[in-house]
Amino acid sequence: MAKSKEAKSLDTTTEEKIKAAARVVFHKKGFAATRTRDIAEEAGINLALLNYYFRSKEKLFDIIMFETLFGFMQNMAMVLNDEKSTLEKKVEMIAYNYIDFITKEPNVPIFMLSELRNNAGRLLEKLPIKQLIMTSAFFRQHQEAVAKGKITEPNPLHFLMNILSLVIFPFIAQPLLQGISGLNETQFNKLMQERKKMIPVWIKAMMKAK
Amino acid sequence: MAKSKEAKSLDTTTEEKIKAAARVVFHKKGFAATRTRDIAEEAGINLALLNYYFRSKEKLFDIIMFETLFGFMQNMAMVLNDEKSTLEKKVEMIAYNYIDFITKEPNVPIFMLSELRNNAGRLLEKLPIKQLIMTSAFFRQHQEAVAKGKITEPNPLHFLMNILSLVIFPFIAQPLLQGISGLNETQFNKLMQERKKMIPVWIKAMMKAK
DNA sequence: AAATAAATTAATCAAATGATTAAAAATATT
DNA sequence: AATATTTTTAATCATTTGATTAATTTATTT
């Protein structure tokens, strides 16, 4: 190895530069539309280095995809499995965390969900996501709330879908929504910030509806 | 022309076969991932015919994209602009129509929104969608309901985003949701059918929340 | 400093892919 | 029936694109 194993500040490694570039380009254009040359250019490296470090476009993609999925799920899993926080607090946390996260990484949701559509099996099998969510404190607390009559909708999947829908969808539909409304990006982001406070209120109201 | 202009049952024309095939493949894989050979094979025609009838992959795509966008918006525009129906009825109509439509065409939302992300300007300029929605009876009725204190959230965009989110997002996230829940496609579709009735109830409750 | 190993580059390959062409087949016109 | 027009096909082109190779440069080890 030409570089000492420990130091080299890790983020300026050639390998890391390529990964960072791959993340940017894959997230923006998806697997099919990105050319390895795009990544090389974004990283400022010779194209051959991409294959030298990662063997193939597909292997590099798998790494980026896994890290993206993992990063996205990690936060959710943490929140949903927190035994100390209430159900209401969890809704707040998800709204806050994800609206901030997606505002910074607006391409991640549609990237993830587009690519999952081709390959859900292969891409999800590395993550124990089913176990993590279905046995979470979140689901247990939901069932308790249903038992106590505090929540009318008995299916926790609807509950989870509703939260994620209200949080994530507007970002996915952003170009369409801006086309409809005429808002610019700044105004749109302001709208999303408003939703951080509103979504928990809305969720609370709708889950008591009957 | 080898075929009489009027008759020829329109759907069996070579041109129509190509368009139908292009619709299937583009919707499933998006522009970048579809090869003109995929379309030719799906249509059961010689590859050269695609260029003979449509000049280029891109021109064919533009036609499919326009028709897809138009088809998707048409229904919404109709419902939102209906002066006779109440606001509540409009919410019901959107939930019913779109859940049925997307169940039949599950790739359309993510196709549309993915492709719009590359090219919103060019692709939306042919549709007068802003005008159509911002001046609709739906928006006016919403403002009236706000004025009467029947709805607390004053921004009609939040109202529209919430409806579309609850209706469309679960389909976009279907592979992930099935991965989380372990449901098969039939069970998933049943869940979506439940939402046809629930979404209007939820929307009603949440828009009165404060 | 010499020898060895690792990283980087320019050039090139092979396959895939959008598109065209020239000939053949099918259809319409006279 | 003869001619003209349109549609379809097989073959081919030119470019793009993922990947490799062989040579060069840089770093590490002895």
mmCIF file of N, CA and C in Angstrom, chain B residues 32-160:
data_model
loop_
_atom_site.group_PDB
_atom_site.id
_atom_site.type_symbol
_atom_site.label_atom_id
_atom_site.label_comp_id
_atom_site.label_asym_id
_atom_site.label_seq_id
_atom_site.Cartn_x
_atom_site.Cartn_y
_atom_site.Cartn_z
ATOM 1 N N ALA B 32 -33.697 6.277 -19.307
ATOM 2 C CA ALA B 32 -32.289 5.882 -19.440
ATOM 3 C C ALA B 32 -32.108 4.377 -19.523
ATOM 4 N N ALA B 33 -32.899 3.638 -18.784
ATOM 5 C CA ALA B 33 -32.698 2.187 -18.710
ATOM 6 C C ALA B 33 -33.388 1.426 -19.832
ATOM 7 N N THR B 34 -34.237 2.099 -20.594
ATOM 8 C CA THR B 34 -34.871 1.340 -21.674
ATOM 9 C C THR B 34 -34.092 1.468 -22.956
ATOM 10 N N ARG B 35 -33.936 0.341 -23.639
ATOM 11 C CA ARG B 35 -33.256 0.333 -24.925
ATOM 12 C C ARG B 35 -34.322 0.254 -26.012
ATOM 13 N N THR B 36 -34.058 0.922 -27.098
ATOM 14 C CA THR B 36 -35.031 0.897 -28.189
ATOM 15 C C THR B 36 -35.324 -0.543 -28.603
ATOM 16 N N ARG B 37 -34.327 -1.422 -28.438
ATOM 17 C CA ARG B 37 -34.540 -2.836 -28.758
ATOM 18 C C ARG B 37 -35.559 -3.493 -27.825
ATOM 19 N N ASP B 38 -35.594 -3.039 -26.574
ATOM 20 C CA ASP B 38 -36.611 -3.545 -25.637
ATOM 21 C C ASP B 38 -38.009 -3.234 -26.160
ATOM 22 N N ILE B 39 -38.167 -2.006 -26.618
ATOM 23 C CA ILE B 39 -39.471 -1.562 -27.104
ATOM 24 C C ILE B 39 -39.858 -2.349 -28.352
ATOM 25 N N ALA B 40 -38.899 -2.487 -29.278
ATOM 26 C CA ALA B 40 -39.169 -3.221 -30.508
ATOM 27 C C ALA B 40 -39.598 -4.651 -30.198
ATOM 28 N N GLU B 41 -38.900 -5.274 -29.254
ATOM 29 C CA GLU B 41 -39.228 -6.656 -28.889
ATOM 30 C C GLU B 41 -40.621 -6.736 -28.269
ATOM 31 N N GLU B 42 -40.880 -5.842 -27.326
ATOM 32 C CA GLU B 42 -42.189 -5.793 -26.670
ATOM 33 C C GLU B 42 -43.303 -5.579 -27.698
ATOM 34 N N ALA B 43 -43.016 -4.804 -28.730
ATOM 35 C CA ALA B 43 -44.025 -4.520 -29.751
ATOM 36 C C ALA B 43 -44.077 -5.597 -30.830
ATOM 37 N N GLY B 44 -43.064 -6.438 -30.857
ATOM 38 C CA GLY B 44 -43.003 -7.470 -31.890
ATOM 39 C C GLY B 44 -42.764 -6.897 -33.279
ATOM 40 N N ILE B 45 -41.935 -5.880 -33.345
ATOM 41 C CA ILE B 45 -41.640 -5.239 -34.641
ATOM 42 C C ILE B 45 -40.132 -5.140 -34.845
ATOM 43 N N ASN B 46 -39.782 -4.835 -36.075
ATOM 44 C CA ASN B 46 -38.384 -4.606 -36.388
ATOM 45 C C ASN B 46 -37.939 -3.260 -35.817
ATOM 46 N N LEU B 47 -36.728 -3.274 -35.287
ATOM 47 C CA LEU B 47 -36.198 -2.072 -34.626
ATOM 48 C C LEU B 47 -36.279 -0.820 -35.494
ATOM 49 N N ALA B 48 -36.018 -0.998 -36.791
ATOM 50 C CA ALA B 48 -35.980 0.167 -37.682
ATOM 51 C C ALA B 48 -37.328 0.881 -37.764
ATOM 52 N N LEU B 49 -38.400 0.120 -37.509
ATOM 53 C CA LEU B 49 -39.729 0.726 -37.584
ATOM 54 C C LEU B 49 -39.934 1.807 -36.540
ATOM 55 N N LEU B 50 -39.269 1.616 -35.417
ATOM 56 C CA LEU B 50 -39.382 2.620 -34.356
ATOM 57 C C LEU B 50 -38.906 3.970 -34.871
ATOM 58 N N ASN B 51 -37.761 3.958 -35.519
ATOM 59 C CA ASN B 51 -37.235 5.213 -36.050
ATOM 60 C C ASN B 51 -38.021 5.680 -37.284
ATOM 61 N N TYR B 52 -38.558 4.723 -38.016
ATOM 62 C CA TYR B 52 -39.363 5.084 -39.178
ATOM 63 C C TYR B 52 -40.593 5.874 -38.743
ATOM 64 N N TYR B 53 -41.231 5.438 -37.660
ATOM 65 C CA TYR B 53 -42.458 6.114 -37.222
ATOM 66 C C TYR B 53 -42.214 7.288 -36.285
ATOM 67 N N PHE B 54 -41.179 7.184 -35.474
ATOM 68 C CA PHE B 54 -41.009 8.213 -34.436
ATOM 69 C C PHE B 54 -39.681 8.965 -34.461
ATOM 70 N N ARG B 55 -38.859 8.716 -35.475
ATOM 71 C CA ARG B 55 -37.602 9.461 -35.635
ATOM 72 C C ARG B 55 -36.525 9.104 -34.609
ATOM 73 N N SER B 56 -36.858 9.151 -33.326
ATOM 74 C CA SER B 56 -35.825 8.876 -32.324
ATOM 75 C C SER B 56 -36.448 8.398 -31.010
ATOM 76 N N LYS B 57 -35.642 7.758 -30.206
ATOM 77 C CA LYS B 57 -36.056 7.322 -28.872
ATOM 78 C C LYS B 57 -36.611 8.496 -28.077
ATOM 79 N N GLU B 58 -35.917 9.615 -28.164
ATOM 80 C CA GLU B 58 -36.306 10.778 -27.370
ATOM 81 C C GLU B 58 -37.676 11.322 -27.797
ATOM 82 N N LYS B 59 -37.907 11.378 -29.116
ATOM 83 C CA LYS B 59 -39.194 11.890 -29.590
ATOM 84 C C LYS B 59 -40.334 10.963 -29.165
ATOM 85 N N LEU B 60 -40.077 9.668 -29.244
ATOM 86 C CA LEU B 60 -41.083 8.698 -28.777
ATOM 87 C C LEU B 60 -41.337 8.875 -27.288
ATOM 88 N N PHE B 61 -40.257 9.042 -26.552
ATOM 89 C CA PHE B 61 -40.397 9.252 -25.109
ATOM 90 C C PHE B 61 -41.237 10.484 -24.796
ATOM 91 N N ASP B 62 -40.952 11.555 -25.502
ATOM 92 C CA ASP B 62 -41.696 12.794 -25.242
ATOM 93 C C ASP B 62 -43.196 12.599 -25.433
ATOM 94 N N ILE B 63 -43.557 11.828 -26.457
ATOM 95 C CA ILE B 63 -44.978 11.555 -26.691
ATOM 96 C C ILE B 63 -45.579 10.772 -25.531
ATOM 97 N N ILE B 64 -44.892 9.696 -25.136
ATOM 98 C CA ILE B 64 -45.382 8.877 -24.021
ATOM 99 C C ILE B 64 -45.466 9.700 -22.740
ATOM 100 N N MET B 65 -44.444 10.470 -22.494
ATOM 101 C CA MET B 65 -44.402 11.276 -21.271
ATOM 102 C C MET B 65 -45.546 12.278 -21.244
ATOM 103 N N PHE B 66 -45.757 12.934 -22.367
ATOM 104 C CA PHE B 66 -46.837 13.908 -22.427
ATOM 105 C C PHE B 66 -48.182 13.242 -22.170
ATOM 106 N N GLU B 67 -48.416 12.129 -22.840
ATOM 107 C CA GLU B 67 -49.697 11.441 -22.674
ATOM 108 C C GLU B 67 -49.882 10.937 -21.251
ATOM 109 N N THR B 68 -48.786 10.493 -20.653
ATOM 110 C CA THR B 68 -48.867 10.006 -19.276
ATOM 111 C C THR B 68 -49.211 11.135 -18.314
ATOM 112 N N LEU B 69 -48.472 12.229 -18.451
ATOM 113 C CA LEU B 69 -48.743 13.404 -17.619
ATOM 114 C C LEU B 69 -50.171 13.898 -17.827
ATOM 115 N N PHE B 70 -50.545 13.967 -19.075
ATOM 116 C CA PHE B 70 -51.871 14.469 -19.403
ATOM 117 C C PHE B 70 -52.955 13.586 -18.784
ATOM 118 N N GLY B 71 -52.800 12.279 -18.973
ATOM 119 C CA GLY B 71 -53.760 11.336 -18.406
ATOM 120 C C GLY B 71 -53.861 11.446 -16.902
ATOM 121 N N PHE B 72 -52.732 11.665 -16.286
ATOM 122 C CA PHE B 72 -52.715 11.741 -14.826
ATOM 123 C C PHE B 72 -53.362 13.033 -14.321
ATOM 124 N N MET B 73 -53.087 14.096 -15.036
ATOM 125 C CA MET B 73 -53.586 15.400 -14.605
ATOM 126 C C MET B 73 -55.054 15.622 -14.961
ATOM 127 N N GLN B 74 -55.434 15.052 -16.092
ATOM 128 C CA GLN B 74 -56.785 15.263 -16.609
ATOM 129 C C GLN B 74 -57.852 14.972 -15.559
ATOM 130 N N ASN B 75 -57.749 13.800 -14.990
ATOM 131 C CA ASN B 75 -58.720 13.385 -13.981
ATOM 132 C C ASN B 75 -58.727 14.353 -12.804
ATOM 133 N N MET B 76 -57.521 14.671 -12.316
ATOM 134 C CA MET B 76 -57.427 15.584 -11.186
ATOM 135 C C MET B 76 -58.044 16.933 -11.522
ATOM 136 N N ALA B 77 -57.704 17.456 -12.691
ATOM 137 C CA ALA B 77 -58.217 18.760 -13.095
ATOM 138 C C ALA B 77 -59.747 18.745 -13.147
ATOM 139 N N MET B 78 -60.287 17.669 -13.694
ATOM 140 C CA MET B 78 -61.745 17.513 -13.755
ATOM 141 C C MET B 78 -62.365 17.585 -12.376
ATOM 142 N N VAL B 79 -61.819 16.798 -11.480
ATOM 143 C CA VAL B 79 -62.373 16.751 -10.122
ATOM 144 C C VAL B 79 -62.218 18.096 -9.427
ATOM 145 N N LEU B 80 -61.029 18.657 -9.484
ATOM 146 C CA LEU B 80 -60.773 19.899 -8.751
ATOM 147 C C LEU B 80 -61.591 21.070 -9.288
ATOM 148 N N ASN B 81 -61.927 21.016 -10.565
ATOM 149 C CA ASN B 81 -62.645 22.137 -11.164
ATOM 150 C C ASN B 81 -64.164 21.960 -11.199
ATOM 151 N N ASP B 82 -64.640 20.861 -10.669
ATOM 152 C CA ASP B 82 -66.080 20.628 -10.667
ATOM 153 C C ASP B 82 -66.771 21.595 -9.701
ATOM 154 N N GLU B 83 -67.562 22.474 -10.263
ATOM 155 C CA GLU B 83 -68.205 23.492 -9.436
ATOM 156 C C GLU B 83 -69.353 22.905 -8.610
ATOM 157 N N LYS B 84 -69.844 21.746 -9.007
ATOM 158 C CA LYS B 84 -71.028 21.203 -8.355
ATOM 159 C C LYS B 84 -70.721 20.413 -7.093
ATOM 160 N N SER B 85 -69.571 19.801 -7.018
ATOM 161 C CA SER B 85 -69.279 18.926 -5.874
ATOM 162 C C SER B 85 -68.671 19.704 -4.706
ATOM 163 N N THR B 86 -68.915 19.188 -3.508
ATOM 164 C CA THR B 86 -68.345 19.824 -2.313
ATOM 165 C C THR B 86 -66.862 19.473 -2.192
ATOM 166 N N LEU B 87 -66.208 20.179 -1.272
ATOM 167 C CA LEU B 87 -64.794 19.921 -1.008
ATOM 168 C C LEU B 87 -64.593 18.484 -0.522
ATOM 169 N N GLU B 88 -65.470 18.072 0.361
ATOM 170 C CA GLU B 88 -65.379 16.703 0.899
ATOM 171 C C GLU B 88 -65.524 15.668 -0.189
ATOM 172 N N LYS B 89 -66.461 15.925 -1.088
ATOM 173 C CA LYS B 89 -66.692 14.996 -2.190
ATOM 174 C C LYS B 89 -65.459 14.915 -3.094
ATOM 175 N N LYS B 90 -64.813 16.058 -3.286
ATOM 176 C CA LYS B 90 -63.615 16.089 -4.131
ATOM 177 C C LYS B 90 -62.503 15.219 -3.522
ATOM 178 N N VAL B 91 -62.357 15.298 -2.229
ATOM 179 C CA VAL B 91 -61.342 14.465 -1.570
ATOM 180 C C VAL B 91 -61.654 12.990 -1.799
ATOM 181 N N GLU B 92 -62.908 12.649 -1.627
ATOM 182 C CA GLU B 92 -63.330 11.262 -1.880
ATOM 183 C C GLU B 92 -63.029 10.825 -3.292
ATOM 184 N N MET B 93 -63.391 11.691 -4.232
ATOM 185 C CA MET B 93 -63.190 11.368 -5.652
ATOM 186 C C MET B 93 -61.711 11.121 -5.957
ATOM 187 N N ILE B 94 -60.861 12.001 -5.448
ATOM 188 C CA ILE B 94 -59.422 11.841 -5.721
ATOM 189 C C ILE B 94 -58.914 10.536 -5.128
ATOM 190 N N ALA B 95 -59.304 10.259 -3.902
ATOM 191 C CA ALA B 95 -58.857 9.016 -3.266
ATOM 192 C C ALA B 95 -59.327 7.802 -4.072
ATOM 193 N N TYR B 96 -60.585 7.785 -4.413
ATOM 194 C CA TYR B 96 -61.127 6.645 -5.161
ATOM 195 C C TYR B 96 -60.488 6.517 -6.539
ATOM 196 N N ASN B 97 -60.531 7.601 -7.284
ATOM 197 C CA ASN B 97 -60.038 7.531 -8.661
ATOM 198 C C ASN B 97 -58.571 7.144 -8.722
ATOM 199 N N TYR B 98 -57.764 7.791 -7.902
ATOM 200 C CA TYR B 98 -56.333 7.562 -8.028
ATOM 201 C C TYR B 98 -55.891 6.230 -7.449
ATOM 202 N N ILE B 99 -56.526 5.794 -6.401
ATOM 203 C CA ILE B 99 -56.147 4.475 -5.873
ATOM 204 C C ILE B 99 -56.506 3.387 -6.872
ATOM 205 N N ASP B 100 -57.633 3.532 -7.527
ATOM 206 C CA ASP B 100 -57.966 2.559 -8.574
ATOM 207 C C ASP B 100 -57.016 2.668 -9.766
ATOM 208 N N PHE B 101 -56.764 3.891 -10.176
ATOM 209 C CA PHE B 101 -55.897 4.106 -11.335
ATOM 210 C C PHE B 101 -54.480 3.574 -11.078
ATOM 211 N N ILE B 102 -53.918 3.913 -9.933
ATOM 212 C CA ILE B 102 -52.522 3.531 -9.679
ATOM 213 C C ILE B 102 -52.405 2.029 -9.400
ATOM 214 N N THR B 103 -53.466 1.450 -8.855
ATOM 215 C CA THR B 103 -53.445 -0.009 -8.675
ATOM 216 C C THR B 103 -53.293 -0.704 -10.026
ATOM 217 N N LYS B 104 -53.917 -0.126 -11.041
ATOM 218 C CA LYS B 104 -53.790 -0.704 -12.385
ATOM 219 C C LYS B 104 -52.478 -0.324 -13.059
ATOM 220 N N GLU B 105 -51.980 0.851 -12.736
ATOM 221 C CA GLU B 105 -50.752 1.366 -13.368
ATOM 222 C C GLU B 105 -49.740 1.750 -12.286
ATOM 223 N N PRO B 106 -49.240 0.768 -11.562
ATOM 224 C CA PRO B 106 -48.442 1.092 -10.364
ATOM 225 C C PRO B 106 -47.103 1.772 -10.656
ATOM 226 N N ASN B 107 -46.657 1.730 -11.893
ATOM 227 C CA ASN B 107 -45.370 2.355 -12.197
ATOM 228 C C ASN B 107 -45.472 3.825 -12.569
ATOM 229 N N VAL B 108 -46.697 4.260 -12.846
ATOM 230 C CA VAL B 108 -46.855 5.620 -13.369
ATOM 231 C C VAL B 108 -46.354 6.712 -12.413
ATOM 232 N N PRO B 109 -46.702 6.671 -11.132
ATOM 233 C CA PRO B 109 -46.268 7.797 -10.287
ATOM 234 C C PRO B 109 -44.748 7.955 -10.232
ATOM 235 N N ILE B 110 -44.037 6.867 -9.961
ATOM 236 C CA ILE B 110 -42.584 7.029 -9.829
ATOM 237 C C ILE B 110 -41.949 7.321 -11.168
ATOM 238 N N PHE B 111 -42.530 6.795 -12.233
ATOM 239 C CA PHE B 111 -42.036 7.139 -13.574
ATOM 240 C C PHE B 111 -42.137 8.638 -13.805
ATOM 241 N N MET B 112 -43.337 9.148 -13.637
ATOM 242 C CA MET B 112 -43.592 10.573 -13.842
ATOM 243 C C MET B 112 -42.663 11.447 -13.005
ATOM 244 N N LEU B 113 -42.613 11.127 -11.714
ATOM 245 C CA LEU B 113 -41.883 12.002 -10.804
ATOM 246 C C LEU B 113 -40.376 11.865 -10.986
ATOM 247 N N SER B 114 -39.908 10.690 -11.346
ATOM 248 C CA SER B 114 -38.478 10.538 -11.646
ATOM 249 C C SER B 114 -38.092 11.354 -12.865
ATOM 250 N N GLU B 115 -38.849 11.204 -13.911
ATOM 251 C CA GLU B 115 -38.495 11.882 -15.150
ATOM 252 C C GLU B 115 -38.667 13.394 -15.031
ATOM 253 N N LEU B 116 -39.671 13.804 -14.275
ATOM 254 C CA LEU B 116 -39.865 15.240 -14.055
ATOM 255 C C LEU B 116 -38.658 15.857 -13.364
ATOM 256 N N ARG B 117 -37.983 15.050 -12.551
ATOM 257 C CA ARG B 117 -36.832 15.542 -11.807
ATOM 258 C C ARG B 117 -35.694 15.966 -12.747
ATOM 259 N N ASN B 118 -35.591 15.312 -13.876
ATOM 260 C CA ASN B 118 -34.549 15.700 -14.828
ATOM 261 C C ASN B 118 -34.933 16.929 -15.627
ATOM 262 N N ASN B 119 -36.211 17.082 -15.868
ATOM 263 C CA ASN B 119 -36.656 17.914 -16.970
ATOM 264 C C ASN B 119 -37.957 18.648 -16.740
ATOM 265 N N ALA B 120 -38.240 18.989 -15.499
ATOM 266 C CA ALA B 120 -39.566 19.514 -15.179
ATOM 267 C C ALA B 120 -39.978 20.624 -16.143
ATOM 268 N N GLY B 121 -39.065 21.531 -16.389
ATOM 269 C CA GLY B 121 -39.383 22.677 -17.238
ATOM 270 C C GLY B 121 -39.932 22.257 -18.584
ATOM 271 N N ARG B 122 -39.110 21.553 -19.356
ATOM 272 C CA ARG B 122 -39.480 21.135 -20.700
ATOM 273 C C ARG B 122 -40.759 20.302 -20.706
ATOM 274 N N LEU B 123 -40.881 19.383 -19.736
ATOM 275 C CA LEU B 123 -41.978 18.429 -19.765
ATOM 276 C C LEU B 123 -43.304 19.029 -19.305
ATOM 277 N N LEU B 124 -43.243 20.050 -18.449
ATOM 278 C CA LEU B 124 -44.482 20.615 -17.916
ATOM 279 C C LEU B 124 -44.998 21.791 -18.739
ATOM 280 N N GLU B 125 -44.137 22.370 -19.545
ATOM 281 C CA GLU B 125 -44.528 23.619 -20.214
ATOM 282 C C GLU B 125 -45.684 23.421 -21.193
ATOM 283 N N LYS B 126 -45.842 22.169 -21.657
ATOM 284 C CA LYS B 126 -46.942 21.933 -22.605
ATOM 285 C C LYS B 126 -48.299 21.854 -21.905
ATOM 286 N N LEU B 127 -48.278 21.675 -20.594
ATOM 287 C CA LEU B 127 -49.534 21.553 -19.844
ATOM 288 C C LEU B 127 -49.776 22.805 -19.011
ATOM 289 N N PRO B 128 -50.937 23.388 -19.125
ATOM 290 C CA PRO B 128 -51.237 24.605 -18.363
ATOM 291 C C PRO B 128 -51.683 24.264 -16.951
ATOM 292 N N ILE B 129 -50.883 23.454 -16.289
ATOM 293 C CA ILE B 129 -51.282 22.823 -15.045
ATOM 294 C C ILE B 129 -51.383 23.812 -13.884
ATOM 295 N N LYS B 130 -50.484 24.810 -13.870
ATOM 296 C CA LYS B 130 -50.509 25.796 -12.783
ATOM 297 C C LYS B 130 -51.859 26.516 -12.753
ATOM 298 N N GLN B 131 -52.158 27.127 -13.871
ATOM 299 C CA GLN B 131 -53.433 27.829 -14.048
ATOM 300 C C GLN B 131 -54.612 26.948 -13.642
ATOM 301 N N LEU B 132 -54.573 25.704 -14.143
ATOM 302 C CA LEU B 132 -55.679 24.774 -13.968
ATOM 303 C C LEU B 132 -55.951 24.476 -12.493
ATOM 304 N N ILE B 133 -54.916 24.379 -11.704
ATOM 305 C CA ILE B 133 -55.076 23.984 -10.301
ATOM 306 C C ILE B 133 -55.225 25.178 -9.370
ATOM 307 N N MET B 134 -54.414 26.213 -9.600
ATOM 308 C CA MET B 134 -54.415 27.328 -8.662
ATOM 309 C C MET B 134 -55.716 28.139 -8.713
ATOM 310 N N THR B 135 -56.408 28.063 -9.831
ATOM 311 C CA THR B 135 -57.666 28.818 -9.936
ATOM 312 C C THR B 135 -58.887 27.899 -9.868
ATOM 313 N N SER B 136 -58.690 26.685 -9.382
ATOM 314 C CA SER B 136 -59.762 25.685 -9.375
ATOM 315 C C SER B 136 -60.820 25.953 -8.305
ATOM 316 N N ALA B 137 -61.966 25.336 -8.509
ATOM 317 C CA ALA B 137 -63.025 25.384 -7.502
ATOM 318 C C ALA B 137 -62.528 24.808 -6.182
ATOM 319 N N PHE B 138 -61.680 23.822 -6.285
ATOM 320 C CA PHE B 138 -61.099 23.179 -5.100
ATOM 321 C C PHE B 138 -60.403 24.207 -4.207
ATOM 322 N N PHE B 139 -59.532 25.002 -4.814
ATOM 323 C CA PHE B 139 -58.796 25.999 -4.034
ATOM 324 C C PHE B 139 -59.752 27.058 -3.474
ATOM 325 N N ARG B 140 -60.723 27.448 -4.299
ATOM 326 C CA ARG B 140 -61.666 28.467 -3.843
ATOM 327 C C ARG B 140 -62.492 27.942 -2.674
ATOM 328 N N GLN B 141 -62.972 26.700 -2.830
ATOM 329 C CA GLN B 141 -63.766 26.102 -1.742
ATOM 330 C C GLN B 141 -62.946 25.944 -0.468
ATOM 331 N N HIS B 142 -61.668 25.671 -0.659
ATOM 332 C CA HIS B 142 -60.804 25.556 0.520
ATOM 333 C C HIS B 142 -60.720 26.891 1.254
ATOM 334 N N GLN B 143 -60.509 27.950 0.483
ATOM 335 C CA GLN B 143 -60.427 29.277 1.095
ATOM 336 C C GLN B 143 -61.718 29.624 1.832
ATOM 337 N N GLU B 144 -62.837 29.249 1.237
ATOM 338 C CA GLU B 144 -64.124 29.529 1.889
ATOM 339 C C GLU B 144 -64.233 28.768 3.208
ATOM 340 N N ALA B 145 -63.790 27.514 3.182
ATOM 341 C CA ALA B 145 -63.851 26.707 4.405
ATOM 342 C C ALA B 145 -62.945 27.290 5.480
ATOM 343 N N VAL B 146 -61.797 27.817 5.063
ATOM 344 C CA VAL B 146 -60.892 28.471 6.024
ATOM 345 C C VAL B 146 -61.579 29.697 6.618
ATOM 346 N N ALA B 147 -62.194 30.480 5.752
ATOM 347 C CA ALA B 147 -62.864 31.706 6.204
ATOM 348 C C ALA B 147 -63.973 31.400 7.209
ATOM 349 N N LYS B 148 -64.669 30.291 6.984
ATOM 350 C CA LYS B 148 -65.748 29.904 7.888
ATOM 351 C C LYS B 148 -65.244 29.183 9.131
ATOM 352 N N GLY B 149 -63.926 29.002 9.226
ATOM 353 C CA GLY B 149 -63.349 28.326 10.395
ATOM 354 C C GLY B 149 -63.527 26.815 10.366
ATOM 355 N N LYS B 150 -63.888 26.275 9.220
ATOM 356 C CA LYS B 150 -64.071 24.825 9.139
ATOM 357 C C LYS B 150 -62.761 24.090 8.899
ATOM 358 N N ILE B 151 -61.775 24.813 8.406
ATOM 359 C CA ILE B 151 -60.442 24.248 8.183
ATOM 360 C C ILE B 151 -59.432 25.182 8.832
ATOM 361 N N THR B 152 -58.516 24.596 9.597
ATOM 362 C CA THR B 152 -57.563 25.447 10.311
ATOM 363 C C THR B 152 -56.349 25.803 9.463
ATOM 364 N N GLU B 153 -55.821 24.830 8.716
ATOM 365 C CA GLU B 153 -54.640 25.101 7.892
ATOM 366 C C GLU B 153 -55.015 26.002 6.722
ATOM 367 N N PRO B 154 -54.459 27.214 6.702
ATOM 368 C CA PRO B 154 -54.888 28.182 5.687
ATOM 369 C C PRO B 154 -54.259 27.971 4.310
ATOM 370 N N ASN B 155 -53.203 27.195 4.212
ATOM 371 C CA ASN B 155 -52.515 27.063 2.921
ATOM 372 C C ASN B 155 -53.077 25.895 2.114
ATOM 373 N N PRO B 156 -53.711 26.184 0.982
ATOM 374 C CA PRO B 156 -54.313 25.115 0.187
ATOM 375 C C PRO B 156 -53.281 24.129 -0.365
ATOM 376 N N LEU B 157 -52.035 24.579 -0.474
ATOM 377 C CA LEU B 157 -50.990 23.666 -0.945
ATOM 378 C C LEU B 157 -50.759 22.524 0.042
ATOM 379 N N HIS B 158 -50.766 22.848 1.324
ATOM 380 C CA HIS B 158 -50.641 21.786 2.331
ATOM 381 C C HIS B 158 -51.803 20.811 2.200
ATOM 382 N N PHE B 159 -52.960 21.368 1.977
ATOM 383 C CA PHE B 159 -54.158 20.538 1.833
ATOM 384 C C PHE B 159 -53.993 19.567 0.659
ATOM 385 N N LEU B 160 -53.617 20.111 -0.485
ATOM 386 C CA LEU B 160 -53.430 19.277 -1.677
ATOM 387 C C LEU B 160 -52.285 18.276 -1.487
#
